[in-house]
Every structure is written in structure tokens, then in C-alpha cells.
Tab-separated table of C-alpha atoms in Angstrom:
chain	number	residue	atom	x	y	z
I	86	UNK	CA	48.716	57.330	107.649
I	87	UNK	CA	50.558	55.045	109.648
I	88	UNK	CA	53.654	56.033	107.498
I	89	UNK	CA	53.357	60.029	108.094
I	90	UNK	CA	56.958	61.402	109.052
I	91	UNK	CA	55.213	64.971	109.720
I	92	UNK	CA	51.855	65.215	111.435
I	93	UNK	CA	50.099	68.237	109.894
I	94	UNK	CA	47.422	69.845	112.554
I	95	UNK	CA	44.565	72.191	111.723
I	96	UNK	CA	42.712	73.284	114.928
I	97	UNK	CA	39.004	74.586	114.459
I	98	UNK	CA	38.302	77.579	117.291
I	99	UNK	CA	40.963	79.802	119.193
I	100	UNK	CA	39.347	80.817	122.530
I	101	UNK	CA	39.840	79.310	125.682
I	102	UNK	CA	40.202	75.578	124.760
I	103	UNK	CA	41.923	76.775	121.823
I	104	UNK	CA	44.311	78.583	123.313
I	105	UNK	CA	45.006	75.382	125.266
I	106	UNK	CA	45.795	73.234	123.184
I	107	UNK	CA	47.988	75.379	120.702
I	108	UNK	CA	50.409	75.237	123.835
I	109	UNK	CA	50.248	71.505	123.752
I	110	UNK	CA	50.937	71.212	120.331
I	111	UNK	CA	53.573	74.150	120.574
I	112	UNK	CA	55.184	72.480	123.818
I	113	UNK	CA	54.724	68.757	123.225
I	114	UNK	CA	58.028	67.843	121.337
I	115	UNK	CA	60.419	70.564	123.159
I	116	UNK	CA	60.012	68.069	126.212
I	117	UNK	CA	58.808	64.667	124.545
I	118	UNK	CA	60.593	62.720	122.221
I	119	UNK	CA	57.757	62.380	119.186
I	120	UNK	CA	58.498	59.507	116.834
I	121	UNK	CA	57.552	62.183	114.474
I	122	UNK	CA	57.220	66.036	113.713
I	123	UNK	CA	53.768	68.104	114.565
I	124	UNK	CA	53.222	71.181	112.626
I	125	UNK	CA	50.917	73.612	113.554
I	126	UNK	CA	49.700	74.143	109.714
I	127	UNK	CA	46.159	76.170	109.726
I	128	UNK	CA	43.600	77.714	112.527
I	129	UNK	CA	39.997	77.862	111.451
I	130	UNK	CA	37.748	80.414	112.709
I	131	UNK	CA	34.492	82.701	111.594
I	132	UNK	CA	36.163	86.263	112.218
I	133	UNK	CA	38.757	87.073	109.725
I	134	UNK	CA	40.719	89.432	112.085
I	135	UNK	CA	40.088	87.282	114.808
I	136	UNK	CA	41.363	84.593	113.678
I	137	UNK	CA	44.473	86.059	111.922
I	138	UNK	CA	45.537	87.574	115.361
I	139	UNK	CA	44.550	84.533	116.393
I	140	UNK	CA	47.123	82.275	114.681
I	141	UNK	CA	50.324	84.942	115.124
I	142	UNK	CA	49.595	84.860	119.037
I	143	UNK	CA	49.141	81.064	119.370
I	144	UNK	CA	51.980	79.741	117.015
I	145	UNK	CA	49.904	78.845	113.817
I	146	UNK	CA	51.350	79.078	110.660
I	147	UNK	CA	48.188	80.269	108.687
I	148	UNK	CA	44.553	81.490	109.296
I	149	UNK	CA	41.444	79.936	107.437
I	150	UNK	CA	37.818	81.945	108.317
I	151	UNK	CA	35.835	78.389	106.361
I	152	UNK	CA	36.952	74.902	108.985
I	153	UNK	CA	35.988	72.891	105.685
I	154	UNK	CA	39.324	74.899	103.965
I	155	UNK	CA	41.050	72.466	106.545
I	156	UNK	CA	39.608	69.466	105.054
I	157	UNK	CA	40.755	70.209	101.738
I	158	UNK	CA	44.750	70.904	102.381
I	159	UNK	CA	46.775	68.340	101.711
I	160	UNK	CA	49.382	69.630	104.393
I	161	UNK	CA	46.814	68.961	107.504
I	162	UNK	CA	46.312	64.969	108.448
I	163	UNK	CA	44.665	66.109	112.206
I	164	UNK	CA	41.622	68.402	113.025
I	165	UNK	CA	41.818	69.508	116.180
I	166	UNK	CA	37.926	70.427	116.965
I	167	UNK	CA	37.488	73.391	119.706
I	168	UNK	CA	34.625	75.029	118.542
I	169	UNK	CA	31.602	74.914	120.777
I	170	UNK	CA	29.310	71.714	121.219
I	171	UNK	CA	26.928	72.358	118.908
I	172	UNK	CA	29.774	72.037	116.028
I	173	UNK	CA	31.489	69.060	117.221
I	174	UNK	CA	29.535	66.009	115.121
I	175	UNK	CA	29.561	68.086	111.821
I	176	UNK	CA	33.552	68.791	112.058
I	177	UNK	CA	34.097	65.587	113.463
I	178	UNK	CA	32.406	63.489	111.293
I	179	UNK	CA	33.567	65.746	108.035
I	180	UNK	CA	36.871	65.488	109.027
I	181	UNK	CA	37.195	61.638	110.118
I	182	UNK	CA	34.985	61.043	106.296
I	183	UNK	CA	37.764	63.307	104.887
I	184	UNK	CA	40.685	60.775	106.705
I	185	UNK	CA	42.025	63.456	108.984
I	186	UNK	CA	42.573	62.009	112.387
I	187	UNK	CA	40.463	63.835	114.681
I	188	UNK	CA	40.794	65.529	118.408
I	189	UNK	CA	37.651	66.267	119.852
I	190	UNK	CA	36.934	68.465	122.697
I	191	UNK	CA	34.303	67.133	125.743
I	192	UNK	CA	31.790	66.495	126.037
I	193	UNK	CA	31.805	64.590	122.944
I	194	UNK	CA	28.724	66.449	121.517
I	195	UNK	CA	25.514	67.833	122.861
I	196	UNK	CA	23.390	64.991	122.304
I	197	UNK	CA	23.505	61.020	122.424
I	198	UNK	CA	22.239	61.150	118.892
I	199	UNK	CA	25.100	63.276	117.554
I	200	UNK	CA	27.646	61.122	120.024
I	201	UNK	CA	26.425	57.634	118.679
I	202	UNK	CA	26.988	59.415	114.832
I	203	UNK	CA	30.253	60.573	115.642
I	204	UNK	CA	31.062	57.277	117.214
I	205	UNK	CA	29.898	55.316	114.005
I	206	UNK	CA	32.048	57.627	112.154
I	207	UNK	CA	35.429	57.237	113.935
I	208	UNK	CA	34.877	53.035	113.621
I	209	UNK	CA	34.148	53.747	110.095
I	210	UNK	CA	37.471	55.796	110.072
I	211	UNK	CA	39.346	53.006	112.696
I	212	UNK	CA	38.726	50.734	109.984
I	213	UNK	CA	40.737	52.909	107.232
I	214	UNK	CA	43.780	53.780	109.705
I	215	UNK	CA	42.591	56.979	110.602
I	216	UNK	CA	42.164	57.621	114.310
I	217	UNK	CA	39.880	60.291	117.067
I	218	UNK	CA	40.182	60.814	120.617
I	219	UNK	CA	37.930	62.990	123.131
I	220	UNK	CA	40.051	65.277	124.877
I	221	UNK	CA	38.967	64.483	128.623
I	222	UNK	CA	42.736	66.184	129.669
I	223	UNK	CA	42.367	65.372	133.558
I	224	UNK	CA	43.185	61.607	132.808
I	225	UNK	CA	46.818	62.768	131.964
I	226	UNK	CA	47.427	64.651	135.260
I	227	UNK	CA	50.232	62.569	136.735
I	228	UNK	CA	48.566	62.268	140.018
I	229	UNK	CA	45.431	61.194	138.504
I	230	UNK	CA	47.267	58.866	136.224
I	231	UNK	CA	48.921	57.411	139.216
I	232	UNK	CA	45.697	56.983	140.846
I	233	UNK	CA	44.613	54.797	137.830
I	234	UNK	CA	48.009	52.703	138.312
I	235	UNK	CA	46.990	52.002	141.684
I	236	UNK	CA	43.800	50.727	141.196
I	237	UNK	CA	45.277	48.744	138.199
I	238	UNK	CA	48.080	47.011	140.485
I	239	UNK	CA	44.998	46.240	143.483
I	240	UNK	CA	46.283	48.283	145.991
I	241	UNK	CA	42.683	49.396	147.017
I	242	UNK	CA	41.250	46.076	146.804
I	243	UNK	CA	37.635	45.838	145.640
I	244	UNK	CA	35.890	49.587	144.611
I	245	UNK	CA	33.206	50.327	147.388
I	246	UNK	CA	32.513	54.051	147.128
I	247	UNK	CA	33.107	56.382	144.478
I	248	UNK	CA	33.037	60.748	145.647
I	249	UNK	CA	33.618	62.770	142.947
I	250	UNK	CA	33.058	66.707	141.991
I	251	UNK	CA	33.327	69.330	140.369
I	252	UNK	CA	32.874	72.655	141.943
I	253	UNK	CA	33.240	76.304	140.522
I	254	UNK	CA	32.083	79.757	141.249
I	255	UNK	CA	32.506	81.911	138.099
I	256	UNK	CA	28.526	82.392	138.048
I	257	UNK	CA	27.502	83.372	141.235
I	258	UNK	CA	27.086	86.835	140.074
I	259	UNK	CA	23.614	87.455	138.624
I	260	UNK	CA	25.229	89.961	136.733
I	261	UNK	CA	27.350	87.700	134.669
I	262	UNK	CA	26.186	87.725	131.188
I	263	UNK	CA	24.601	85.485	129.066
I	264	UNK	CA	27.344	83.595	127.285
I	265	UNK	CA	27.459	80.704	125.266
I	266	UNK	CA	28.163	78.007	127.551
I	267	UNK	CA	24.763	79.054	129.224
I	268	UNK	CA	22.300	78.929	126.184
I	269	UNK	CA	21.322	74.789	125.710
I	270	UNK	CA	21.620	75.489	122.001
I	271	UNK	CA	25.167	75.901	121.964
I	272	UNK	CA	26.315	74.550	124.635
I	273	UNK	CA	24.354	70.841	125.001
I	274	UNK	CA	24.072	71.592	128.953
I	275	UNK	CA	25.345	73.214	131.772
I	276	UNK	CA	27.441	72.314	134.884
I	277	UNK	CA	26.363	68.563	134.035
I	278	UNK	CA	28.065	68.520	131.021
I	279	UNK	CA	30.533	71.011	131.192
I	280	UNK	CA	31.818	69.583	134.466
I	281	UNK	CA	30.028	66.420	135.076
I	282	UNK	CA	31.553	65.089	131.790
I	283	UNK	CA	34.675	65.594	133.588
I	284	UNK	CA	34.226	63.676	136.725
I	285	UNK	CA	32.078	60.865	135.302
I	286	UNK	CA	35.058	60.539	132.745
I	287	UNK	CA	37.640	60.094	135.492
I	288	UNK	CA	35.707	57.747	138.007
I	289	UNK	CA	35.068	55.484	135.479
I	290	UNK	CA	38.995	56.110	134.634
I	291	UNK	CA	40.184	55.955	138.065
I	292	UNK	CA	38.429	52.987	138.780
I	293	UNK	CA	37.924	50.602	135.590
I	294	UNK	CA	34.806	50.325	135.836
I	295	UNK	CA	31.288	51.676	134.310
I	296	UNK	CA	28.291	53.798	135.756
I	297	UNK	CA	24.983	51.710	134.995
I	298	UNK	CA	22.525	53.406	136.668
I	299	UNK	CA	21.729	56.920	138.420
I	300	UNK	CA	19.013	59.208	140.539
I	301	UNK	CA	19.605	62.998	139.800
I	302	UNK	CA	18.426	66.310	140.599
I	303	UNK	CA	19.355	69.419	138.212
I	304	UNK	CA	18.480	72.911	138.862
I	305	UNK	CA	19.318	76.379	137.656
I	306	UNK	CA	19.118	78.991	140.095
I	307	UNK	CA	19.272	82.194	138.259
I	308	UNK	CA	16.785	82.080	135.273
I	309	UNK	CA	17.596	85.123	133.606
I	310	UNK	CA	21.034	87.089	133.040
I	311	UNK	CA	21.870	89.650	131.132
I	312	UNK	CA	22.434	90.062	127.600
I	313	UNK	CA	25.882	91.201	126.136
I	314	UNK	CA	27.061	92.664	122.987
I	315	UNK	CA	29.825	89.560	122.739
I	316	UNK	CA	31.158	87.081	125.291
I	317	UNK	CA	33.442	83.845	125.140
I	318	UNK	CA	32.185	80.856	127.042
I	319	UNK	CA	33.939	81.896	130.406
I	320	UNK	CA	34.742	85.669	129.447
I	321	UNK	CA	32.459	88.515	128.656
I	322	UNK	CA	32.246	91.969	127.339
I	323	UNK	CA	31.329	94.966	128.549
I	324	UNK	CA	27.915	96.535	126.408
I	325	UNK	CA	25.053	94.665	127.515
I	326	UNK	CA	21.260	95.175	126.480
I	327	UNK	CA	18.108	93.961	128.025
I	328	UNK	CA	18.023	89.952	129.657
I	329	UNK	CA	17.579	86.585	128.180
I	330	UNK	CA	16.932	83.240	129.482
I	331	UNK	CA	19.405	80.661	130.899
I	332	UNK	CA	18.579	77.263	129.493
I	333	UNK	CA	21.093	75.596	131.280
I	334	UNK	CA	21.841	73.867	134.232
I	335	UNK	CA	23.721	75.785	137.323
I	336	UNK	CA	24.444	72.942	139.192
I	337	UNK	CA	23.577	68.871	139.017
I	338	UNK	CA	23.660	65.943	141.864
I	339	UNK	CA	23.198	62.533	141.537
I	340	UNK	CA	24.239	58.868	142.846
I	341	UNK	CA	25.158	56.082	140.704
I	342	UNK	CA	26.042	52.288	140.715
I	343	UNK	CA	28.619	51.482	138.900
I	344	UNK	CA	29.100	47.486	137.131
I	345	UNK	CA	30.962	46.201	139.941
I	346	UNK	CA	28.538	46.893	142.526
I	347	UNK	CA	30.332	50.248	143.865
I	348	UNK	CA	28.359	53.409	145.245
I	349	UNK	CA	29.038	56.713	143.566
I	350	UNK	CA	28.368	60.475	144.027
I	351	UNK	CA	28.754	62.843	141.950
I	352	UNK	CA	28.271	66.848	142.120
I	353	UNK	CA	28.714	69.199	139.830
I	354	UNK	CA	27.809	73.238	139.717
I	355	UNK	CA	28.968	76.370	138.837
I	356	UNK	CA	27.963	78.351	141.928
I	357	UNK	CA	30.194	76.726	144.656
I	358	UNK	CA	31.014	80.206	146.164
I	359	UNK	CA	34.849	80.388	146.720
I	360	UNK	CA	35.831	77.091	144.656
I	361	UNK	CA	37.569	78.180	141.655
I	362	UNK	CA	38.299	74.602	139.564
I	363	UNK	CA	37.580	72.206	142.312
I	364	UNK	CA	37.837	69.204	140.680
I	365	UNK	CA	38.193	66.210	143.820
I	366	UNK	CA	37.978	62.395	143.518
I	367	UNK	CA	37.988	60.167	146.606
I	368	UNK	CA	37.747	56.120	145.709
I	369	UNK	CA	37.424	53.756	148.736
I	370	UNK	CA	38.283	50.142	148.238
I	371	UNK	CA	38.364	47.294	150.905
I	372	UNK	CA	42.001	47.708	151.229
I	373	UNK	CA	42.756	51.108	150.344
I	374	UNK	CA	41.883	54.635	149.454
I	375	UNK	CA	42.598	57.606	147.587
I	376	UNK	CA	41.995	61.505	147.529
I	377	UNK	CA	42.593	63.880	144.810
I	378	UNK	CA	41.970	67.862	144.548
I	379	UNK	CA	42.728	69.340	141.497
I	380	UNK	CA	43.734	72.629	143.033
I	381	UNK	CA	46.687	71.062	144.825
I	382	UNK	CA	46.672	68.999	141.585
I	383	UNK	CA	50.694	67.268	142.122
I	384	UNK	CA	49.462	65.881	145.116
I	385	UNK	CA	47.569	62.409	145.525
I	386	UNK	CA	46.776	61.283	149.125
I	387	UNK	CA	46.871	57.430	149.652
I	388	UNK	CA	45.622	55.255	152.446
I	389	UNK	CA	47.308	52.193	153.016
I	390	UNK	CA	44.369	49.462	154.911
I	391	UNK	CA	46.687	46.798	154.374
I	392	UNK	CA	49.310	48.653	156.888
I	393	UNK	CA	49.566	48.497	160.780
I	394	UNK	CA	47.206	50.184	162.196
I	395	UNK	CA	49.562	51.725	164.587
I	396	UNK	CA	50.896	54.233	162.075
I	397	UNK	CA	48.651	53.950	159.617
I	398	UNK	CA	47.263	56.642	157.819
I	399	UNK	CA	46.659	58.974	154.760
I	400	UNK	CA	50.258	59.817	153.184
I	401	UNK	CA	50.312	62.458	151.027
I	402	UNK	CA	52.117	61.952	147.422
I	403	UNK	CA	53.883	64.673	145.727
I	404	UNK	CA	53.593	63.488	142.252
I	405	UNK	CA	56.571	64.699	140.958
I	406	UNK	CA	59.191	62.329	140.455
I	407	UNK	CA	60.480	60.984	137.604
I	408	UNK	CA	59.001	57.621	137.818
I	409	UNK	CA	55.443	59.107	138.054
I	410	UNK	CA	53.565	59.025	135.070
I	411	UNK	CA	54.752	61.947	132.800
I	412	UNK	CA	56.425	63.889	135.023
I	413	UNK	CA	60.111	62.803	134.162
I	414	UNK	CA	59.972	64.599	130.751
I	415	UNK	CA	59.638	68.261	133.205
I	416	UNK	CA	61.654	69.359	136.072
I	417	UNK	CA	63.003	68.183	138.699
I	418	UNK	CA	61.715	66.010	141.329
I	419	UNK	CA	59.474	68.722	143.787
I	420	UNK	CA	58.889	71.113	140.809
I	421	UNK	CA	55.200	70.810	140.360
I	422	UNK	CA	53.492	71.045	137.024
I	423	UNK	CA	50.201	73.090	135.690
I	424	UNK	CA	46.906	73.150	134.227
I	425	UNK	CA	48.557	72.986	131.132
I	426	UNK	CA	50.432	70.479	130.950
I	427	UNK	CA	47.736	67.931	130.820
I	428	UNK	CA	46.583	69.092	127.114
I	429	UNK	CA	50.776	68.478	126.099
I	430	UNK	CA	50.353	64.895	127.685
I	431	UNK	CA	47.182	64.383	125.939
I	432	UNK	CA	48.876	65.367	122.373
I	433	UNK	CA	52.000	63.273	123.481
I	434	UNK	CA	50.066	60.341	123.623
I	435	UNK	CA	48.067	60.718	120.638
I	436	UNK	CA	50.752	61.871	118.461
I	437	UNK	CA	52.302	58.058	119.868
I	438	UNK	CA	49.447	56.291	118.852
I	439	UNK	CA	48.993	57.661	115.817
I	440	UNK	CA	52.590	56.997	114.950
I	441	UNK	CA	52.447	53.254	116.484
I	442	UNK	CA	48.767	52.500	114.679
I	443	UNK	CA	47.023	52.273	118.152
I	444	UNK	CA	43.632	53.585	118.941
I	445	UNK	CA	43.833	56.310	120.999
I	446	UNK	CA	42.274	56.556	124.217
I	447	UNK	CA	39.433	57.871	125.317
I	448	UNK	CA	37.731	56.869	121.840
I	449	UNK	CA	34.646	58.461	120.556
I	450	UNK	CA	33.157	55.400	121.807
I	451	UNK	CA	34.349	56.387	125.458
I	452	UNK	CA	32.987	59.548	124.671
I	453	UNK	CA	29.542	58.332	123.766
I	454	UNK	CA	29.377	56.231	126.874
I	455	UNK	CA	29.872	59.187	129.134
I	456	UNK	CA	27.139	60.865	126.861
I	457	UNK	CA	24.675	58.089	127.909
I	458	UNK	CA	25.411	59.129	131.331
I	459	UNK	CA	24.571	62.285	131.155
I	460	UNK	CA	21.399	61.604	129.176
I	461	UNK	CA	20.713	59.467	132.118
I	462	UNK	CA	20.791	61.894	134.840
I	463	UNK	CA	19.075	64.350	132.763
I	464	UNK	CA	16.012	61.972	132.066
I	465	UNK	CA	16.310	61.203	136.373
I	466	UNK	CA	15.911	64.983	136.689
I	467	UNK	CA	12.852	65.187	134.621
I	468	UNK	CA	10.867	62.300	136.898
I	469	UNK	CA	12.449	63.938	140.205
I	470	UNK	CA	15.350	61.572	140.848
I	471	UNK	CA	13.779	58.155	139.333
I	472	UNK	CA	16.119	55.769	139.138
I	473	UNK	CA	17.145	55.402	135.528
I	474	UNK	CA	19.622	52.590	133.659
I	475	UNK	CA	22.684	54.007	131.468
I	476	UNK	CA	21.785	52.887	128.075
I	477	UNK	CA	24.118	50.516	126.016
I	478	UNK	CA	24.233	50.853	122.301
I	479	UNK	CA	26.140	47.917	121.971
I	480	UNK	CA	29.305	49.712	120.207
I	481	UNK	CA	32.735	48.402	121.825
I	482	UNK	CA	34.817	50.964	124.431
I	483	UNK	CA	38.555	50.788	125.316
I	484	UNK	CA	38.912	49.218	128.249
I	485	UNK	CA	41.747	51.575	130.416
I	486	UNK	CA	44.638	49.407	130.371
I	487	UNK	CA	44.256	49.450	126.422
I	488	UNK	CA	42.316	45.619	125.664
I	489	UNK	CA	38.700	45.604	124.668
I	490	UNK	CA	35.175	45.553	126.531
């Protein structure tokens, strides 16, 4: 594998995430130099039409309407897995038994069980040459991957506090259908997975360390929506037909500790009137802090504790130059970059690793981790914010300078 001069990519679901990352893999070596070639080979999908309009719009070179026609083609080492939750651990596992390298969507799956099988499976697969990664994308924001760089160098000191969320608003509307992404069978969770994944992911990141504990409180505020004749996760159609029942979370809050002996918070919902992708993380350390918003997402804000307190204060960072993580391969200096642009990092560093015979980061194991907290804050929930331990199955995570745990 290690030896592939052309890495061959079939990509399982064409929607939104879909539709992401066929611009990463499109984009990645028009502004990266690859040590080798990505071809888009083959897009899987259930809808023949679909999925053949599918493929001509977003760069593919072929349609298949079967995601196991993936496994069989010689011409596709990667399966890149954007399908809904519910059909992450059969592709994932399939695939990484089949020896295709593997890109997996977050959360990693809908349950711990299906997390800790896909987990097993990518060591099984580590041990063969063949590599996974769980595409949490935020990590490769430049700002957020100079926030990690600080940390790493000590320039906050020891980690005290911990803020992090995630706020949105495309729910508020109790006339918003009931789509995918709000039906527990599908979708694993709600705003605590969908989202929370997300900013558990990146404090743990951000800061090097793990959550071990938590106290949360779930709740969904609109029960019932209505029902419509089809929808994507975020989009729907027009055509709808009685109600069903939300089985979801709208929104989810808890506190943490994390191993070395840090505070979090953490919020995540889906009815933040007025937010739109609100993703913020503020770390405070004994010497330092730092502030990010992902809607002014090139800027990091950085306090100094170390400076006089004459002129001290937050400066603001416009992450854009080109010794900031990633950004040198863009534009020039003050030309900010996109939402996009994160899922191109993402594939330029696991096309690297691949290539180099690394193990990409986050692993499955990372992913499984992040599962467990999850699991955690639901089980909190259920007992009305009992405080509840982050189970440890033992299996070994990437550290986030690249050694071992």
C-alpha cells in the first residue's frame, strides 16, 4: 500500500458532507504538493439518477448505486464513508477487512458498540498497512491548528478552564421537517453528537488532554415536526404529510474534568436563534489564553499573562500568513480562507500519511474515545446530571503531537 503511486478514492454518499469532500479531493493537489496522485475513481449511492448526476457535478469519474461495488474494484485503495451514521461501522469495517484505507465521517458511529468494532477493525487493518481516519475537519482550520501549537510550545502555561460550543439555529422553526439527522435511528443523536462531537473533539485537540468525567442535561424542545415526502439531513422538500416524532436531542449542556485537573463546559444545540455555525473555543491557562469563533474563523485571539500588564491584552491573530499552519499553500498573507478548505487540509494530510506509512490522525481510536464521551453525557442526562466517569476500553489513542498514549 505503502508503494501506491496513484491513490484510487471511492466516496460512499453525495449530499452535504459529500459534496464536501469531493472539493477536497478535487482541490487538494492543485495547491498541495501530494507525494502521489488522487483519483476520484467511483461515487456510491442508492438512487441511480441521483447518483449519476451526482458524480458529473462533483468531479467523479463513475457512479456505482451498490457501496460494496467499491470494495470489489481494483482501481479504488480509499473509501471515503459519507453516508449517514447508521452506515458508518458496516462500510467501515467492510472496507478496512477489504484493505481499502478508510475516511470516516463524525461522529465515528452511532453507538460505542459500533465505535469500539470499528476501532478493532482499523488496528486489525494498522497491522496490514492499511490506514482510517475520522474526519473531525475543524482540527485543520489554521487558526485552530495554531491554537494547538500554542498550547504545545507552553505559552498558556497549565490548562485551567476549558469553554467550548457549538451553537446553530437551522431548527428553530417548528415547521422544519422531519429529516434524517432528527430520527435517533439514523442519525445516533442530535445536537450532542452532531455538534458536541465537534467541540469535545477539538478541546481535547486544543489542549492535549482527555475529558474523564461529566454532569449533563439534554433536552428536545419540539417533540413533533412534520413529515416530508424527502429531505437531506440539513435540507428539505416541499410535500409534507401528517407529523412524526423527534427522537433526538435539540440541544445538550454539560461540565467536564478533563485528566489534568482542568474545568470544562461544553454547549451544544440547534436552536441558538441567530447563530448560524457558531463554533467558539476559549482555553485559559495560568499564563495565557485563547479565543476562537468559527464564524470569524482566520482569526485567533491570544492573551499574553506573561506580558506587562501595562499594555497587556487580547491581540487578535489574523491567521493568514504563510508560516501559519496551512495557509502558505493559498493566497496571500490577509486573504482569508473558507469552510472548505478544512476538508482539502484534512485529505492533504492523509493522502501524506498514507504515502509516508504513518497513522493518520484522529484514528478510529480517537474517534471511539470521543464516542465514550458522548455515551457519558447521555447516561448523566438519564439520572438528571449525575456525575458519570468516561469509560476506557483500554485500546491505545494518538496522542496530538503524533507519539502514543
Amino acid at each position: 500500500m505503502a508503494d501506491l503511486k496513484t491513490l484510487g478514492v471511492g466516496m460512499v454518499g453525495y449530499s452535504f458532507m459529500g459534496a464536501a469532500h469531493s472539493q477536497a479531493w478535487r482541490n487538494a493537489a492543485r495547491f498541495f504538493d501530494l507525494p502521489m496522485r488522487t483519483d476520484m475513481v467511483a461515487v456510491a449511492g442508492r438512487n441511480g439518477d441521483a447518483v449519476t448526476a451526482a458524480a458529473a457535478r462533483l468531479g467523479w469519474a463513475a457512479a456505482e448505486t451498490d457501496w460494496k461495488q467499491l470494495l470489489t474494484r481494483d482501481d479504488v485503495h480509499l473509501v471515503d464513508v459519507c453516508a449517514p451514521g447508521d452506515a458508518h461501522a458496516e462500510i467501515a469495517i467492510a472496507a478496512l477487512d477489504a484493505d481499502k484505507h478508510v475516511l470516516c465521517e463524525k461522529p465515528l458511529a452511532n453507538t460505542v458498540a459500533e465505535a469500539a468494532a470499528m476501532a478493532e477493525a482499523a488496528a486489525r487493518a494498522q497491522r496490514r498497512g492499511v490506514r482510517s481516519m475520522v474526519g473531525f475537519n475543524y482540527r485543520r482550520v489554521p487558526a485552530i491548528a495554531l491554537a494547538r501549537q500554542l498550547v504545545e510550545q507552553g505559552r498558556l502555561g497549565e490548562i485551567r478552564h476549558v469553554r467550548a460550543q457549538y451553537l446553530q439555529d437551522w431548527i428553530v422553526d417548528p415547521q422544519f421537517p422531519l429529516v434524517w439527522r432528527l430520527q435517533k435511528d439514523r442519525a445516533g443523536s442530535g445536537a450532542l453528537g452532531d455538534l458536541g462531537a465537534h467541540i469535545v473533539d477539538l478541546a481535547q485537540y486544543v489542549t492535549g488532554e482527555r475529558v474523564t468525567g461529566v454532569s449533563g442535561l439534554i433536552e428536545t424542545f419540539i417533540k413533533q415536526r412534520p413529515l416530508s415526502a424527502s429531505s437531506s439531513g440539513l435540507l428539505s422538500a416541499e410535500g409534507s404529510e401528517g407529523t412524526g416524532e423527534v427522537t433526538v436531542d435539540d440541544a445538550a449542556l454539560f461540565t467536564a474534568r478533563f485528566a489534568g485537573g482542568a474545568l470544562g463546559s461544553f454547549e451544544s444545540t440547534r436552536f441558538a436563534t441567530g447563530r448560524k455555525n457558531a463554533l467558539r473555543l476559549e482555553v485559559n491557562g495560568a499564563l495565557g489564553s485563547l479565543a476562537f469563533d468559527f464564524e470569524a474563523m482566520n482569526e485567533l485571539h491570544f492573551y499574553d499573562g506573561t506580558e506587562d500588564a501595562t499594555t497587556a491584552g487580547f491581540r487578535r491573530i489574523y491567521v493568514t500568513e504563510p508560516t501559519h499552519p496551512y495557509a502558505g499553500a493559498w493566497w496571500p498573507p490577509g486573504h482569508g480562507l473558507g469552510y472548505e478548505h478544512s476538508f482539502t487540509h484534512e485529505v492533504v494530510d492523509l493522502v501524506r500519511d498514507i504515502a509516508e506509512g504513518r497513522d493518520p490522525q484522529p484514528s478510529f481510536a480517537d474517534g471511539l474515545q470521543v464516542q465514550q464521551v458522548l455515551a457519558a453525557v447521555e447516561a448523566s442526562a438519564a439520572e438528571d446530571g449525575r456525575w458519570t466517569e468516561v469509560a476506557d476500553d483500554g485500546l491505545p489513542t494518538t496522542t496530538y503531537d503524533g507519539g502514543q498514549k
